[in-house]
One Martini backbone bead per residue (centre of mass of N, CA, C, O) as a GRO file, in nm:
protein
  436
    1MET     BB    1   3.474   2.836  -6.014
    2ARG     BB    2   3.637   3.003  -6.234
    3GLU     BB    3   3.564   3.063  -6.575
    4TYR     BB    4   3.803   3.310  -6.532
    5THR     BB    5   4.092   3.517  -6.499
    6THR     BB    6   3.977   3.784  -6.611
    7GLN     BB    7   3.783   4.054  -6.648
    8MET     BB    8   3.787   4.071  -6.939
    9ASP     BB    9   3.774   3.778  -7.011
   10ALA     BB   10   3.443   3.786  -6.891
   11ALA     BB   11   3.340   4.040  -7.076
   12ARG     BB   12   3.375   3.814  -7.335
   13LYS     BB   13   3.159   3.613  -7.197
   14GLY     BB   14   2.951   3.744  -7.039
   15ILE     BB   15   3.035   3.764  -6.724
   16VAL     BB   16   2.916   3.864  -6.433
   17THR     BB   17   3.074   4.012  -6.231
   18PRO     BB   18   3.109   4.133  -5.867
   19GLU     BB   19   3.297   4.392  -6.000
   20ILE     BB   20   3.106   4.487  -6.225
   21LYS     BB   21   2.864   4.528  -6.074
   22ALA     BB   22   2.963   4.735  -5.858
   23VAL     BB   23   3.083   4.919  -6.054
   24ALA     BB   24   2.804   5.005  -6.232
   25GLU     BB   25   2.671   5.104  -5.988
   26LYS     BB   26   2.854   5.344  -5.921
   27GLU     BB   27   2.798   5.477  -6.229
   28HIS     BB   28   2.522   5.426  -6.347
   29MET     BB   29   2.516   5.125  -6.479
   30THR     BB   30   2.523   4.861  -6.707
   31SER     BB   31   2.672   4.586  -6.710
   32GLU     BB   32   2.685   4.569  -7.010
   33ALA     BB   33   2.826   4.856  -7.040
   34LEU     BB   34   3.075   4.784  -6.880
   35MET     BB   35   3.146   4.506  -7.049
   36LYS     BB   36   3.203   4.651  -7.325
   37LEU     BB   37   3.445   4.828  -7.195
   38VAL     BB   38   3.615   4.577  -7.090
   39ALA     BB   39   3.665   4.395  -7.327
   40GLU     BB   40   3.796   4.622  -7.518
   41GLY     BB   41   3.967   4.855  -7.280
   42LYS     BB   42   3.831   5.125  -7.148
   43VAL     BB   43   3.842   4.953  -6.912
   44ALA     BB   44   3.948   4.903  -6.577
   45ILE     BB   45   3.965   4.625  -6.304
   46CYS     BB   46   4.153   4.644  -6.045
   47ALA     BB   47   4.168   4.281  -5.941
   48ASN     BB   48   4.303   4.057  -5.752
   49LYS     BB   49   4.220   3.731  -5.645
   50ASN     BB   50   4.382   3.811  -5.358
   51HIS     BB   51   4.218   4.063  -5.322
   52THR     BB   52   3.963   4.017  -5.049
   53CYS     BB   53   3.907   4.331  -4.957
   54LEU     BB   54   3.783   4.474  -5.218
   55ASN     BB   55   3.707   4.768  -5.350
   56PRO     BB   56   3.581   4.814  -5.650
   57GLU     BB   57   3.695   4.976  -5.962
   58GLY     BB   58   3.697   5.187  -6.244
   59VAL     BB   59   3.901   5.260  -6.549
   60GLY     BB   60   3.779   5.552  -6.738
   61SER     BB   61   3.707   5.809  -6.940
   62MET     BB   62   3.369   5.727  -6.878
   63LEU     BB   63   3.434   5.791  -6.582
   64ARG     BB   64   3.505   5.846  -6.302
   65THR     BB   65   3.780   6.030  -6.166
   66LYS     BB   66   4.046   5.860  -6.057
   67ILE     BB   67   4.279   5.830  -5.739
   68ASN     BB   68   4.654   5.826  -5.649
   69VAL     BB   69   4.861   5.718  -5.357
   70ASN     BB   70   5.164   5.783  -5.278
   71LEU     BB   71   5.406   5.519  -5.107
   72GLY     BB   72   5.666   5.479  -4.872
   73VAL     BB   73   5.997   5.373  -4.794
   74SER     BB   74   6.293   5.499  -4.702
   75ARG     BB   75   6.607   5.537  -4.592
   76ASP     BB   76   6.531   5.825  -4.426
   77CYS     BB   77   6.225   5.656  -4.445
   78LYS     BB   78   6.114   5.371  -4.227
   79ASP     BB   79   5.809   5.431  -4.125
   80TYR     BB   80   5.553   5.246  -4.112
   81ASP     BB   81   5.336   5.328  -3.939
   82ILE     BB   82   5.323   5.609  -4.120
   83GLU     BB   83   5.207   5.481  -4.395
   84MET     BB   84   4.957   5.361  -4.295
   85GLN     BB   85   4.832   5.633  -4.198
   86LYS     BB   86   4.808   5.716  -4.480
   87VAL     BB   87   4.661   5.505  -4.597
   88MET     BB   88   4.402   5.568  -4.438
   89SER     BB   89   4.361   5.848  -4.473
   90ALA     BB   90   4.340   5.801  -4.813
   91VAL     BB   91   4.074   5.652  -4.801
   92ASN     BB   92   3.905   5.862  -4.613
   93MET     BB   93   3.915   6.044  -4.857
   94GLY     BB   94   3.867   5.852  -5.135
   95ALA     BB   95   4.064   5.684  -5.236
   96GLU     BB   96   4.142   5.422  -5.475
   97ALA     BB   97   4.425   5.414  -5.458
   98ILE     BB   98   4.773   5.259  -5.386
   99MET     BB   99   5.106   5.331  -5.375
  100ASP     BB  100   5.390   5.077  -5.323
  101LEU     BB  101   5.736   5.277  -5.324
  102SER     BB  102   5.951   5.146  -5.191
  103SER     BB  103   6.311   5.139  -5.103
  104HIS     BB  104   6.318   4.959  -4.824
  105GLY     BB  105   6.369   4.685  -4.658
  106ASP     BB  106   6.077   4.514  -4.588
  107THR     BB  107   5.815   4.484  -4.757
  108GLN     BB  108   5.621   4.236  -4.779
  109PRO     BB  109   5.443   4.272  -4.505
  110PHE     BB  110   5.319   4.508  -4.609
  111ARG     BB  111   5.199   4.435  -4.900
  112ARG     BB  112   5.011   4.247  -4.731
  113LYS     BB  113   4.864   4.408  -4.569
  114LEU     BB  114   4.718   4.585  -4.793
  115THR     BB  115   4.570   4.317  -4.927
  116HIS     BB  116   4.414   4.267  -4.652
  117GLU     BB  117   4.318   4.561  -4.534
  118CYS     BB  118   4.310   4.774  -4.830
  119PRO     BB  119   4.017   4.799  -5.041
  120ALA     BB  120   4.209   4.933  -5.225
  121MET     BB  121   4.407   4.962  -5.465
  122ILE     BB  122   4.720   4.789  -5.559
  123GLY     BB  123   5.043   4.910  -5.603
  124THR     BB  124   5.334   4.850  -5.797
  125VAL     BB  125   5.704   4.861  -5.875
  126PRO     BB  126   5.905   4.590  -5.896
  127VAL     BB  127   6.202   4.710  -5.974
  128TYR     BB  128   6.243   4.809  -5.658
  129ASP     BB  129   6.241   4.560  -5.542
  130SER     BB  130   6.429   4.368  -5.621
  131VAL     BB  131   6.714   4.511  -5.466
  132ILE     BB  132   6.566   4.454  -5.192
  133HIS     BB  133   6.531   4.188  -5.195
  134TYR     BB  134   6.803   4.031  -5.273
  135GLN     BB  135   7.048   4.262  -5.188
  136ARG     BB  136   7.129   4.358  -5.466
  137ASP     BB  137   7.308   4.520  -5.727
  138LEU     BB  138   7.176   4.584  -6.030
  139ALA     BB  139   7.430   4.453  -6.188
  140THR     BB  140   7.350   4.117  -6.045
  141LEU     BB  141   7.080   4.110  -6.212
  142THR     BB  142   6.838   3.898  -6.351
  143ALA     BB  143   6.558   3.855  -6.548
  144ARG     BB  144   6.436   3.632  -6.369
  145ASP     BB  145   6.473   3.852  -6.097
  146PHE     BB  146   6.233   4.036  -6.219
  147VAL     BB  147   6.000   3.833  -6.266
  148ASP     BB  148   6.000   3.675  -6.009
  149VAL     BB  149   5.877   3.954  -5.843
  150ILE     BB  150   5.601   3.961  -6.008
  151ARG     BB  151   5.508   3.709  -5.925
  152MET     BB  152   5.528   3.805  -5.576
  153HIS     BB  153   5.297   4.017  -5.621
  154ALA     BB  154   5.095   3.870  -5.749
  155GLU     BB  155   5.065   3.682  -5.512
  156ASP     BB  156   5.044   3.926  -5.293
  157GLY     BB  157   4.774   4.092  -5.430
  158VAL     BB  158   4.835   4.314  -5.673
  159ASP     BB  159   4.644   4.515  -5.907
  160PHE     BB  160   4.921   4.660  -5.989
  161VAL     BB  161   5.187   4.718  -6.230
  162THR     BB  162   5.467   4.861  -6.321
  163LEU     BB  163   5.604   4.901  -6.614
  164HIS     BB  164   5.893   4.898  -6.819
  165CYS     BB  165   5.835   4.839  -7.165
  166GLY     BB  166   5.953   5.057  -7.343
  167ILE     BB  167   6.237   5.064  -7.296
  168THR     BB  168   6.518   4.970  -7.464
  169ARG     BB  169   6.827   5.003  -7.643
  170LYS     BB  170   6.738   5.255  -7.805
  171THR     BB  171   6.705   5.480  -7.591
  172ILE     BB  172   7.030   5.501  -7.518
  173GLU     BB  173   7.052   5.672  -7.824
  174GLN     BB  174   6.850   5.885  -7.796
  175ILE     BB  175   6.927   6.043  -7.532
  176LYS     BB  176   7.215   6.059  -7.681
  177LYS     BB  177   7.097   6.252  -7.882
  178HIS     BB  178   6.898   6.458  -7.810
  179LYS     BB  179   6.928   6.621  -7.499
  180ARG     BB  180   6.735   6.641  -7.255
  181LYS     BB  181   6.759   6.817  -7.009
  182MET     BB  182   6.664   6.555  -6.775
  183ASN     BB  183   6.604   6.278  -6.914
  184ILE     BB  184   6.541   6.079  -6.681
  185VAL     BB  185   6.253   6.061  -6.405
  186SER     BB  186   6.232   5.795  -6.386
  187ARG     BB  187   6.301   5.569  -6.170
  188GLY     BB  188   6.261   5.312  -6.329
  189GLY     BB  189   6.340   5.392  -6.608
  190SER     BB  190   6.652   5.426  -6.488
  191LEU     BB  191   6.727   5.141  -6.386
  192VAL     BB  192   6.639   5.018  -6.673
  193PHE     BB  193   6.891   5.169  -6.818
  194ALA     BB  194   7.129   5.120  -6.625
  195TRP     BB  195   7.117   4.829  -6.673
  196MET     BB  196   7.142   4.791  -6.959
  197SER     BB  197   7.424   4.950  -6.972
  198MET     BB  198   7.597   4.737  -6.798
  199THR     BB  199   7.461   4.448  -6.921
  200GLY     BB  200   7.387   4.495  -7.261
  201GLU     BB  201   7.091   4.417  -7.213
  202GLU     BB  202   6.754   4.378  -7.247
  203ASN     BB  203   6.485   4.447  -7.150
  204PRO     BB  204   6.300   4.232  -6.913
  205PHE     BB  205   6.001   4.345  -6.985
  206TYR     BB  206   6.002   4.321  -7.293
  207GLU     BB  207   6.128   4.024  -7.373
  208TYR     BB  208   5.917   3.890  -7.121
  209TYR     BB  209   5.613   3.959  -7.172
  210ASP     BB  210   5.483   3.701  -7.200
  211GLU     BB  211   5.510   3.587  -6.931
  212ILE     BB  212   5.402   3.830  -6.782
  213LEU     BB  213   5.103   3.786  -6.926
  214ASP     BB  214   5.072   3.490  -6.771
  215ILE     BB  215   5.080   3.609  -6.483
  216CYS     BB  216   4.868   3.809  -6.479
  217GLU     BB  217   4.627   3.640  -6.585
  218GLU     BB  218   4.627   3.439  -6.342
  219TYR     BB  219   4.561   3.689  -6.148
  220ASP     BB  220   4.466   3.965  -6.206
  221VAL     BB  221   4.644   4.166  -6.366
  222THR     BB  222   4.760   4.483  -6.406
  223ILE     BB  223   4.882   4.669  -6.610
  224SER     BB  224   5.147   4.950  -6.612
  225LEU     BB  225   5.266   5.158  -6.870
  226GLY     BB  226   5.545   5.261  -6.826
  227ASP     BB  227   5.694   5.601  -6.844
  228ALA     BB  228   5.996   5.648  -6.870
  229CYS     BB  229   5.986   5.931  -7.078
  230ARG     BB  230   5.873   6.131  -6.902
  231PRO     BB  231   5.869   6.436  -6.856
  232GLY     BB  232   6.110   6.658  -6.627
  233CYS     BB  233   5.994   6.903  -6.827
  234LEU     BB  234   5.897   7.156  -7.039
  235ALA     BB  235   6.110   7.098  -7.265
  236ASP     BB  236   6.046   6.787  -7.324
  237ALA     BB  237   5.731   6.785  -7.409
  238SER     BB  238   5.672   6.586  -7.677
  239ASP     BB  239   5.893   6.401  -7.765
  240VAL     BB  240   6.058   6.174  -7.919
  241CYS     BB  241   6.112   6.014  -7.675
  242GLN     BB  242   5.782   5.998  -7.567
  243ILE     BB  243   5.624   5.903  -7.831
  244GLU     BB  244   5.796   5.637  -7.893
  245GLU     BB  245   5.736   5.501  -7.678
  246LEU     BB  246   5.389   5.515  -7.686
  247VAL     BB  247   5.389   5.336  -7.926
  248ARG     BB  248   5.471   5.084  -7.775
  249LEU     BB  249   5.256   5.074  -7.569
  250GLY     BB  250   5.059   5.038  -7.771
  251GLU     BB  251   5.136   4.746  -7.903
  252LEU     BB  252   5.154   4.640  -7.566
  253THR     BB  253   4.816   4.677  -7.560
  254LYS     BB  254   4.752   4.465  -7.737
  255ARG     BB  255   4.871   4.205  -7.639
  256ALA     BB  256   4.750   4.189  -7.402
  257TRP     BB  257   4.468   4.167  -7.481
  258ALA     BB  258   4.515   3.882  -7.617
  259HIS     BB  259   4.550   3.798  -7.289
  260ASN     BB  260   4.366   3.908  -7.098
  261VAL     BB  261   4.489   4.140  -7.041
  262GLN     BB  262   4.503   4.463  -6.860
  263VAL     BB  263   4.540   4.819  -6.917
  264MET     BB  264   4.750   5.090  -6.832
  265VAL     BB  265   4.870   5.424  -6.907
  266GLU     BB  266   5.132   5.599  -6.932
  267GLY     BB  267   5.188   5.983  -6.781
  268PRO     BB  268   5.256   6.258  -6.773
  269GLY     BB  269   5.400   6.511  -6.656
  270HIS     BB  270   5.575   6.787  -6.779
  271VAL     BB  271   5.342   7.005  -6.915
  272PRO     BB  272   5.211   7.251  -7.118
  273LEU     BB  273   4.880   7.350  -7.119
  274ASP     BB  274   4.865   7.351  -7.418
  275GLN     BB  275   4.940   7.015  -7.408
  276VAL     BB  276   4.771   6.838  -7.250
  277ALA     BB  277   4.528   6.766  -7.451
  278ALA     BB  278   4.658   6.650  -7.674
  279ASN     BB  279   4.815   6.385  -7.512
  280MET     BB  280   4.551   6.263  -7.482
  281LYS     BB  281   4.450   6.213  -7.784
  282ILE     BB  282   4.728   6.064  -7.873
  283GLN     BB  283   4.668   5.833  -7.652
  284GLN     BB  284   4.375   5.748  -7.748
  285SER     BB  285   4.514   5.655  -8.040
  286ILE     BB  286   4.763   5.468  -7.978
  287CYS     BB  287   4.608   5.328  -7.717
  288MET     BB  288   4.267   5.285  -7.817
  289GLY     BB  289   4.165   5.378  -7.508
  290ALA     BB  290   4.277   5.329  -7.326
  291PRO     BB  291   4.385   5.425  -7.010
  292PHE     BB  292   4.486   5.711  -6.826
  293TYR     BB  293   4.800   5.775  -6.655
  294VAL     BB  294   4.895   6.034  -6.421
  295LEU     BB  295   5.125   6.301  -6.335
  296GLY     BB  296   4.908   6.534  -6.327
  297PRO     BB  297   4.998   6.752  -6.479
  298ILE     BB  298   5.280   6.969  -6.507
  299VAL     BB  299   5.286   7.308  -6.559
  300THR     BB  300   5.546   7.383  -6.381
  301ASP     BB  301   5.877   7.452  -6.227
  302ILE     BB  302   5.870   7.649  -6.006
  303ALA     BB  303   5.679   7.501  -5.750
  304PRO     BB  304   5.826   7.414  -5.470
  305GLY     BB  305   5.580   7.339  -5.246
  306TYR     BB  306   5.346   7.388  -5.501
  307ASP     BB  307   5.261   7.080  -5.676
  308HIS     BB  308   4.989   7.045  -5.614
  309ILE     BB  309   4.878   7.275  -5.806
  310THR     BB  310   5.026   7.205  -6.079
  311SER     BB  311   4.869   6.942  -6.076
  312ALA     BB  312   4.563   7.033  -6.072
  313ILE     BB  313   4.577   7.206  -6.331
  314GLY     BB  314   4.645   6.964  -6.538
  315GLY     BB  315   4.433   6.739  -6.416
  316ALA     BB  316   4.197   6.865  -6.524
  317VAL     BB  317   4.239   6.875  -6.811
  318ALA     BB  318   4.316   6.619  -6.856
  319ALA     BB  319   4.056   6.461  -6.753
  320MET     BB  320   3.846   6.627  -6.956
  321SER     BB  321   4.049   6.500  -7.217
  322GLY     BB  322   4.114   6.152  -7.125
  323ALA     BB  323   4.146   6.097  -6.829
  324ALA     BB  324   4.136   5.829  -6.571
  325PHE     BB  325   4.410   5.865  -6.397
  326LEU     BB  326   4.531   6.054  -6.081
  327CYS     BB  327   4.847   6.115  -5.983
  328TYR     BB  328   4.930   6.252  -5.722
  329VAL     BB  329   5.074   6.576  -5.579
  330THR     BB  330   5.271   6.685  -5.339
  331PRO     BB  331   5.435   6.967  -5.181
  332ALA     BB  332   5.699   6.734  -5.164
  333GLU     BB  333   5.777   6.764  -5.450
  334HIS     BB  334   6.127   6.761  -5.516
  335LEU     BB  335   6.209   6.735  -5.158
  336ALA     BB  336   6.037   6.485  -5.042
  337LEU     BB  337   5.911   6.262  -4.806
  338PRO     BB  338   5.591   6.267  -4.750
  339ASN     BB  339   5.376   6.325  -4.515
  340VAL     BB  340   5.045   6.365  -4.389
  341ASP     BB  341   4.973   6.643  -4.449
  342ASP     BB  342   5.079   6.622  -4.762
  343VAL     BB  343   4.898   6.411  -4.862
  344LYS     BB  344   4.622   6.516  -4.794
  345GLN     BB  345   4.699   6.819  -4.977
  346GLY     BB  346   4.728   6.588  -5.256
  347ILE     BB  347   4.416   6.469  -5.234
  348ILE     BB  348   4.274   6.739  -5.240
  349ALA     BB  349   4.375   6.848  -5.541
  350SER     BB  350   4.292   6.580  -5.687
  351LYS     BB  351   4.010   6.584  -5.644
  352ILE     BB  352   3.934   6.843  -5.781
  353ALA     BB  353   4.002   6.787  -6.044
  354ALA     BB  354   3.816   6.537  -6.083
  355HIS     BB  355   3.581   6.701  -6.043
  356ALA     BB  356   3.586   6.878  -6.266
  357ALA     BB  357   3.607   6.698  -6.485
  358ASP     BB  358   3.366   6.554  -6.462
  359ILE     BB  359   3.162   6.769  -6.511
  360ALA     BB  360   3.291   6.876  -6.784
  361LYS     BB  361   3.211   6.532  -6.911
  362GLY     BB  362   2.914   6.472  -6.749
  363VAL     BB  363   2.884   6.266  -6.512
  364PRO     BB  364   2.637   6.086  -6.379
  365GLY     BB  365   2.614   6.299  -6.064
  366ALA     BB  366   2.857   6.508  -6.035
  367ARG     BB  367   2.665   6.773  -5.969
  368ASP     BB  368   2.510   6.735  -5.697
  369ILE     BB  369   2.668   6.837  -5.459
  370ASP     BB  370   2.703   7.142  -5.570
  371ASP     BB  371   2.381   7.187  -5.547
  372LYS     BB  372   2.368   7.131  -5.232
  373MET     BB  373   2.580   7.377  -5.175
  374ALA     BB  374   2.426   7.604  -5.271
  375GLU     BB  375   2.163   7.580  -5.131
  376ALA     BB  376   2.309   7.584  -4.849
  377ARG     BB  377   2.399   7.914  -4.896
  378GLN     BB  378   2.148   8.048  -4.946
  379LYS     BB  379   2.069   7.979  -4.655
  380LEU     BB  380   2.314   7.954  -4.421
  381ASP     BB  381   2.396   7.641  -4.386
  382TRP     BB  382   2.682   7.532  -4.219
  383GLU     BB  383   2.624   7.223  -4.194
  384ALA     BB  384   2.575   7.164  -4.484
  385GLN     BB  385   2.843   7.280  -4.596
  386TYR     BB  386   2.998   7.088  -4.498
  387ALA     BB  387   2.867   6.784  -4.588
  388CYS     BB  388   2.980   6.903  -4.872
  389ALA     BB  389   3.271   6.899  -4.833
  390LEU     BB  390   3.590   6.792  -4.892
  391ASP     BB  391   3.663   6.939  -4.596
  392PRO     BB  392   3.513   6.969  -4.333
  393GLU     BB  393   3.702   7.047  -4.071
  394HIS     BB  394   3.850   7.283  -4.270
  395ALA     BB  395   3.614   7.469  -4.271
  396LYS     BB  396   3.548   7.414  -3.966
  397ALA     BB  397   3.800   7.590  -3.850
  398ILE     BB  398   3.804   7.865  -4.061
  399ARG     BB  399   3.506   7.969  -3.894
  400ASP     BB  400   3.611   7.933  -3.590
  401SER     BB  401   3.856   8.121  -3.599
  402ARG     BB  402   3.627   8.336  -3.749
  403SER     BB  403   3.399   8.435  -3.608
  404PRO     BB  404   3.062   8.600  -3.595
  405GLU     BB  405   2.887   8.808  -3.458
  406GLU     BB  406   2.578   8.759  -3.278
  407ASP     BB  407   2.409   8.947  -3.486
  408HIS     BB  408   2.572   8.762  -3.782
  409SER     BB  409   2.590   8.442  -3.748
  410ASP     BB  410   2.481   8.356  -4.033
  411THR     BB  411   2.785   8.456  -4.104
  412CYS     BB  412   3.034   8.578  -4.197
  413SER     BB  413   3.350   8.772  -4.130
  414MET     BB  414   3.397   8.915  -4.436
  415CYS     BB  415   3.084   9.069  -4.433
  416GLY     BB  416   2.853   9.053  -4.274
  417LYS     BB  417   2.578   9.222  -4.316
  418PHE     BB  418   2.703   9.248  -4.641
  419CYS     BB  419   2.564   8.982  -4.715
  420ALA     BB  420   2.412   8.909  -4.984
  421VAL     BB  421   2.252   8.679  -4.920
  422ARG     BB  422   2.105   8.812  -4.648
  423SER     BB  423   1.970   9.032  -4.817
  424MET     BB  424   1.830   8.884  -5.046
  425ASN     BB  425   1.659   8.715  -4.854
  426LYS     BB  426   1.507   8.968  -4.703
  427ALA     BB  427   1.400   9.113  -4.953
  428LEU     BB  428   1.273   8.849  -5.052
  429ALA     BB  429   1.062   8.883  -4.765
  430GLY     BB  430   0.971   9.142  -4.700
  431GLU     BB  431   1.261   9.279  -4.512
  432TYR     BB  432   1.451   9.442  -4.298
  433ILE     BB  433   1.785   9.568  -4.379
  434ASP     BB  434   2.077   9.569  -4.171
  435ILE     BB  435   2.395   9.683  -4.151
  436LEU     BB  436   2.496   9.847  -3.867
   0.00000   0.00000   0.00000
């Protein structure tokens, strides 16, 4: 029998759980040091007790930056087999979390398949599933319906749930008064806003928060406090609606910690590059160091088809400045449901951002692989370079498609015998340097 309810409860009791031990080893720190951070809420180990195949990870600004991959079926793209291909591709490429955002079909078998077979953290957004599970339109659902779906997801083994608890009846008047350019772009936030508008009732995730905390404590589900008012364009960044909701999320964080429930706080969104670091600092202050989980941030609004790049730019600055968890963005963002190739590109871009940030903030061992790459390049050792690459197959395919001629096969086709590395190696070895 477990002598604790959640990883936070165990840490506060001085119990080294298997998950704490595993994460401490990965992060090159002692279990005691990690337990202190988990006890304080500065690190979340999302680990539902029913997700028995989980390879646990820690999420916190002082640890390696983790990335999340969103997927799931929609009404227009219904193939769960393709979604499972995306899952396996994401796991193989090193994604630490998968969020199932399915909004169509029989969602529970896929969700259970994830928590029974996938070693990554699994997250969901129960408000999406409420309409699908009950097969009733939004206005006909009750507060009890929403709470019961959260319990179902917890029982199914989901490690974290995004709940838009910070949007209230007051937000309706704020949105009308402040006249944002993009209003609410959070899908879950818009559903809660619409439900409140149609029923006249308070947000059930806010009103029944204590009961939700009881469920999350029972199964050790981490709450990811969703930012319903995240900016959907640069013009709305850091406005009253966003910051006022963040203040409420800080209050909800305290209440969760009092229940031994772990918390992550979700963040923007579309943010000008010069505001990214400030947003991270504000969140750390208001939410007392709870792990910050950001979507991008996307730093310009004009790059549809390339938003994995705009997101990686913002993500690198965000993680360097304190964000703990990056939600990937694919080239299909704002355009379509991502396909398998979009998912791959989104993961690579997000991993580059996370790795660059880890180097910048001095995470132990983060730069080791870069130093190995430098050594391999100095030796013109191509196989060693591929071994260090984030995507070895892609790197090898590019070189092979434009391979150099035989008499300078140790170089690439960019410089040939003009290769600086080749010339320096020969010069320092006292050899003749042929160029023509």
